[in-house]
mmCIF file of C-alpha atoms in Angstrom:
data_model
loop_
_atom_site.group_PDB
_atom_site.id
_atom_site.type_symbol
_atom_site.label_atom_id
_atom_site.label_comp_id
_atom_site.label_asym_id
_atom_site.label_seq_id
_atom_site.Cartn_x
_atom_site.Cartn_y
_atom_site.Cartn_z
ATOM 1 C CA MET A 1 103.048 114.960 101.841
ATOM 2 C CA ALA A 2 101.258 112.996 104.643
ATOM 3 C CA VAL A 3 101.893 109.632 105.767
ATOM 4 C CA ARG A 4 99.024 107.569 107.958
ATOM 5 C CA LYS A 5 98.728 104.235 108.480
ATOM 6 C CA PRO A 6 95.133 103.161 107.532
ATOM 7 C CA ALA A 7 92.806 101.771 110.568
ATOM 8 C CA ALA A 8 92.595 97.712 110.720
ATOM 9 C CA ARG A 9 89.565 96.383 108.614
ATOM 10 C CA PRO A 10 88.268 93.448 109.805
ATOM 11 C CA ARG A 11 88.356 90.699 107.368
ATOM 12 C CA ALA A 12 85.400 89.296 106.172
ATOM 13 C CA GLY A 13 85.744 85.269 106.747
ATOM 14 C CA ALA A 14 88.375 86.058 108.932
ATOM 15 C CA ARG A 15 90.603 82.720 110.083
ATOM 16 C CA ALA A 16 93.177 81.911 112.655
ATOM 17 C CA LYS A 17 96.939 83.109 110.745
ATOM 18 C CA ALA A 18 98.448 79.970 109.821
ATOM 19 C CA ALA A 19 102.516 79.098 110.938
ATOM 20 C CA PRO A 20 104.499 81.163 108.427
ATOM 21 C CA ALA A 21 106.140 79.049 105.440
ATOM 22 C CA PRO A 22 109.876 78.208 106.251
ATOM 23 C CA ILE A 23 112.400 80.592 104.538
ATOM 24 C CA HIS A 24 114.540 78.604 102.332
ATOM 25 C CA ALA A 25 118.398 78.669 102.650
ATOM 26 C CA LEU A 26 119.953 80.287 99.581
ATOM 27 C CA GLY A 27 121.761 76.864 99.091
ATOM 28 C CA ASP A 28 118.456 75.333 98.674
ATOM 29 C CA ASP A 29 117.929 73.331 95.128
ATOM 30 C CA ARG A 30 114.067 74.998 94.494
ATOM 31 C CA PRO A 31 114.118 77.802 92.279
ATOM 32 C CA GLY A 32 112.579 81.102 92.401
ATOM 33 C CA THR A 33 111.089 82.700 95.811
ATOM 34 C CA LEU A 34 108.891 81.429 98.227
ATOM 35 C CA ALA A 35 106.085 82.108 96.267
ATOM 36 C CA THR A 36 106.287 81.581 92.218
ATOM 37 C CA MET A 37 103.527 81.574 89.611
ATOM 38 C CA VAL A 38 103.788 80.531 86.659
ATOM 39 C CA GLU A 39 101.243 81.251 83.780
ATOM 40 C CA ARG A 40 101.426 80.547 80.202
ATOM 41 C CA GLY A 41 99.753 82.602 77.192
ATOM 42 C CA ARG A 42 100.533 85.025 74.845
ATOM 43 C CA TYR A 43 100.353 88.486 74.064
ATOM 44 C CA GLY A 44 97.263 89.405 72.252
ATOM 45 C CA ARG A 45 96.144 93.182 71.464
ATOM 46 C CA MET A 46 97.902 96.963 71.822
ATOM 47 C CA VAL A 47 95.683 99.519 73.247
ATOM 48 C CA LEU A 48 96.870 103.151 73.188
ATOM 49 C CA ALA A 49 94.273 105.115 75.380
ATOM 50 C CA ARG A 50 93.559 108.721 76.727
ATOM 51 C CA ILE A 51 92.515 109.510 79.987
ATOM 52 C CA ARG A 52 90.745 112.868 80.235
ATOM 53 C CA PRO A 53 91.040 115.052 83.209
ATOM 54 C CA ASN A 54 89.483 114.417 86.676
ATOM 55 C CA VAL A 55 89.180 110.846 86.075
ATOM 56 C CA ASP A 56 90.556 108.492 88.876
ATOM 57 C CA LEU A 57 93.802 106.569 87.519
ATOM 58 C CA VAL A 58 92.996 103.150 88.621
ATOM 59 C CA ALA A 59 89.146 103.401 87.654
ATOM 60 C CA GLY A 60 90.160 105.132 84.211
ATOM 61 C CA VAL A 61 92.610 101.854 83.388
ATOM 62 C CA GLU A 62 89.499 99.511 84.121
ATOM 63 C CA ARG A 63 87.032 101.424 81.942
ATOM 64 C CA VAL A 64 89.456 101.260 79.105
ATOM 65 C CA CYS A 65 89.876 97.602 79.563
ATOM 66 C CA ALA A 66 86.161 97.349 79.821
ATOM 67 C CA ALA A 67 85.520 99.386 76.888
ATOM 68 C CA HIS A 68 87.917 97.069 74.511
ATOM 69 C CA ALA A 69 86.237 93.468 76.178
ATOM 70 C CA ILE A 70 90.120 93.209 77.720
ATOM 71 C CA THR A 71 90.157 91.156 81.418
ATOM 72 C CA HIS A 72 93.749 90.378 81.434
ATOM 73 C CA ALA A 73 96.617 93.167 80.532
ATOM 74 C CA VAL A 74 99.808 94.569 81.298
ATOM 75 C CA VAL A 75 100.855 98.381 81.210
ATOM 76 C CA ARG A 76 103.662 98.937 78.840
ATOM 77 C CA SER A 77 104.004 102.631 78.954
ATOM 78 C CA ALA A 78 102.700 105.726 80.644
ATOM 79 C CA VAL A 79 102.956 109.325 80.485
ATOM 80 C CA GLY A 80 100.952 112.144 82.441
ATOM 81 C CA SER A 81 100.069 114.284 85.501
ATOM 82 C CA LEU A 82 97.886 113.668 88.737
ATOM 83 C CA VAL A 83 96.066 116.543 90.359
ATOM 84 C CA ASP A 84 96.718 114.699 93.764
ATOM 85 C CA ALA A 85 98.280 111.502 94.390
ATOM 86 C CA ALA A 86 97.703 108.713 97.374
ATOM 87 C CA LEU A 87 99.775 105.345 96.722
ATOM 88 C CA GLY A 88 100.440 102.801 99.454
ATOM 89 C CA TYR A 89 103.266 100.293 100.409
ATOM 90 C CA GLY A 90 103.299 97.593 102.751
ATOM 91 C CA GLU A 91 100.635 94.855 102.764
ATOM 92 C CA GLY A 92 97.653 94.334 104.909
ATOM 93 C CA ASP A 93 97.113 96.112 108.075
ATOM 94 C CA SER A 94 100.472 97.177 107.871
ATOM 95 C CA MET A 95 100.103 98.950 104.635
ATOM 96 C CA THR A 96 101.710 102.751 104.841
ATOM 97 C CA LEU A 97 99.320 105.484 103.094
ATOM 98 C CA VAL A 98 101.867 108.158 101.199
ATOM 99 C CA THR A 99 99.268 111.095 100.027
ATOM 100 C CA VAL A 100 101.093 114.278 97.896
ATOM 101 C CA GLU A 101 99.269 117.256 97.246
ATOM 102 C CA GLY A 102 99.435 118.680 93.757
ATOM 103 C CA PRO A 103 98.501 119.973 91.301
ATOM 104 C CA GLY A 104 100.709 118.926 88.941
ATOM 105 C CA ILE A 105 102.321 115.607 90.411
ATOM 106 C CA GLU A 106 104.104 114.112 87.351
ATOM 107 C CA ILE A 107 103.842 110.338 86.883
ATOM 108 C CA LEU A 108 107.565 109.014 86.116
ATOM 109 C CA THR A 109 106.775 105.391 85.797
ATOM 110 C CA LEU A 110 103.740 103.214 86.218
ATOM 111 C CA GLY A 111 103.934 99.755 85.566
ATOM 112 C CA GLY A 112 100.632 97.116 86.403
ATOM 113 C CA GLU A 113 98.496 94.556 85.505
ATOM 114 C CA ILE A 114 94.621 93.884 84.851
ATOM 115 C CA ARG A 115 93.143 90.430 85.887
ATOM 116 C CA PRO A 116 89.910 89.992 86.444
ATOM 117 C CA ASP A 117 87.704 89.583 89.591
ATOM 118 C CA GLU A 118 85.340 86.662 90.257
ATOM 119 C CA ASN A 119 82.488 88.535 88.212
ATOM 120 C CA GLY A 120 85.058 88.116 84.921
ATOM 121 C CA LYS A 121 85.445 92.768 85.548
ATOM 122 C CA PRO A 122 88.858 93.929 85.005
ATOM 123 C CA VAL A 123 90.815 95.117 88.170
ATOM 124 C CA ALA A 124 94.013 97.248 87.507
ATOM 125 C CA VAL A 125 96.812 96.637 90.182
ATOM 126 C CA LEU A 126 99.249 99.725 89.240
ATOM 127 C CA ARG A 127 102.494 100.662 90.769
ATOM 128 C CA GLY A 128 105.027 103.811 90.104
ATOM 129 C CA THR A 129 106.790 106.752 90.971
ATOM 130 C CA ILE A 130 105.724 110.088 90.729
ATOM 131 C CA SER A 131 107.514 113.794 91.384
ATOM 132 C CA ASP A 132 105.737 116.564 93.407
ATOM 133 C CA SER A 133 106.225 120.497 92.630
ATOM 134 C CA ASP A 134 109.625 120.605 94.389
ATOM 135 C CA ALA A 135 110.938 117.239 92.487
ATOM 136 C CA ALA A 136 110.685 115.307 95.683
ATOM 137 C CA VAL A 137 110.050 111.357 94.467
ATOM 138 C CA TYR A 138 107.511 109.361 95.781
ATOM 139 C CA GLY A 139 106.741 105.418 95.121
ATOM 140 C CA GLY A 140 104.432 102.693 95.496
ATOM 141 C CA GLU A 141 100.981 101.107 94.590
ATOM 142 C CA PHE A 142 98.094 103.739 92.895
ATOM 143 C CA VAL A 143 95.214 104.148 95.737
ATOM 144 C CA ARG A 144 91.830 103.492 94.104
ATOM 145 C CA GLY A 145 90.066 106.581 94.200
ATOM 146 C CA GLY A 146 93.034 108.768 95.245
ATOM 147 C CA ASN A 147 94.758 109.799 91.791
ATOM 148 C CA PRO A 148 92.834 112.041 89.617
ATOM 149 C CA ILE A 149 94.301 112.585 86.133
ATOM 150 C CA CYS A 150 95.337 116.276 85.796
ATOM 151 C CA ILE A 151 96.069 117.479 82.157
ATOM 152 C CA THR A 152 95.751 113.990 80.577
ATOM 153 C CA LEU A 153 97.033 110.711 81.050
ATOM 154 C CA GLU A 154 98.408 108.370 77.774
ATOM 155 C CA ILE A 155 98.594 105.037 78.335
ATOM 156 C CA MET A 156 99.693 101.516 76.615
ATOM 157 C CA LEU A 157 97.964 98.556 77.502
ATOM 158 C CA GLN A 158 98.929 95.284 76.283
ATOM 159 C CA GLU A 159 96.597 92.278 76.146
ATOM 160 C CA TRP A 160 97.570 89.215 77.970
ATOM 161 C CA LEU A 161 95.492 86.136 76.933
ATOM 162 C CA PRO A 162 96.773 83.448 79.686
ATOM 163 C CA GLU A 163 96.571 79.483 78.387
ATOM 164 C CA LEU A 164 93.408 78.362 80.494
ATOM 165 C CA THR A 165 94.244 74.724 79.926
ATOM 166 C CA SER A 166 98.302 75.178 81.000
ATOM 167 C CA MET A 167 97.527 75.464 84.556
ATOM 168 C CA GLN A 168 95.091 72.725 84.945
ATOM 169 C CA THR A 169 97.331 70.665 83.194
ATOM 170 C CA ARG A 170 100.335 71.365 85.195
ATOM 171 C CA GLN A 171 98.405 70.935 88.475
ATOM 172 C CA ASP A 172 97.117 67.611 86.984
ATOM 173 C CA SER A 173 101.139 66.636 86.622
ATOM 174 C CA ASN A 174 102.219 67.521 89.967
ATOM 175 C CA ASP A 175 99.081 65.262 91.561
ATOM 176 C CA GLY A 176 100.757 61.882 90.503
#
């Protein structure tokens, strides 16, 4: 296993950092955490797919969604293995990358969601836990391009159909 911090990347259009939002006390009457998003919608189709050997996990899930014209989905379940693995944890410039050499990395859990980018193309954000051949367990976000499928991956995705008008209505009611 190798653990390293990725090099800092300059961000396009980076601005000065704003002051952090105040942390609310436990007795605060506002529900949720510092950032809460509520999205109305309904579930659509279920897709059970097999992703073949040497296809990257993240890219493979995105291809399955694109092939079925799915832009929003959640991962319901998955079973499979990876040749090697790359997981990230943390955020932004402080993200740590963990690489685990295989072969035969077992996927223990896999969850996440698929949402469209600005062009409507599905983008997968997948998190989970894996186990290497010595039964050591690792967890984090699967890094694009670093998780080739070993034997196979079978995954169940459920389409999410957001109500686009619900967020607009909610915003309008909060403006007045």
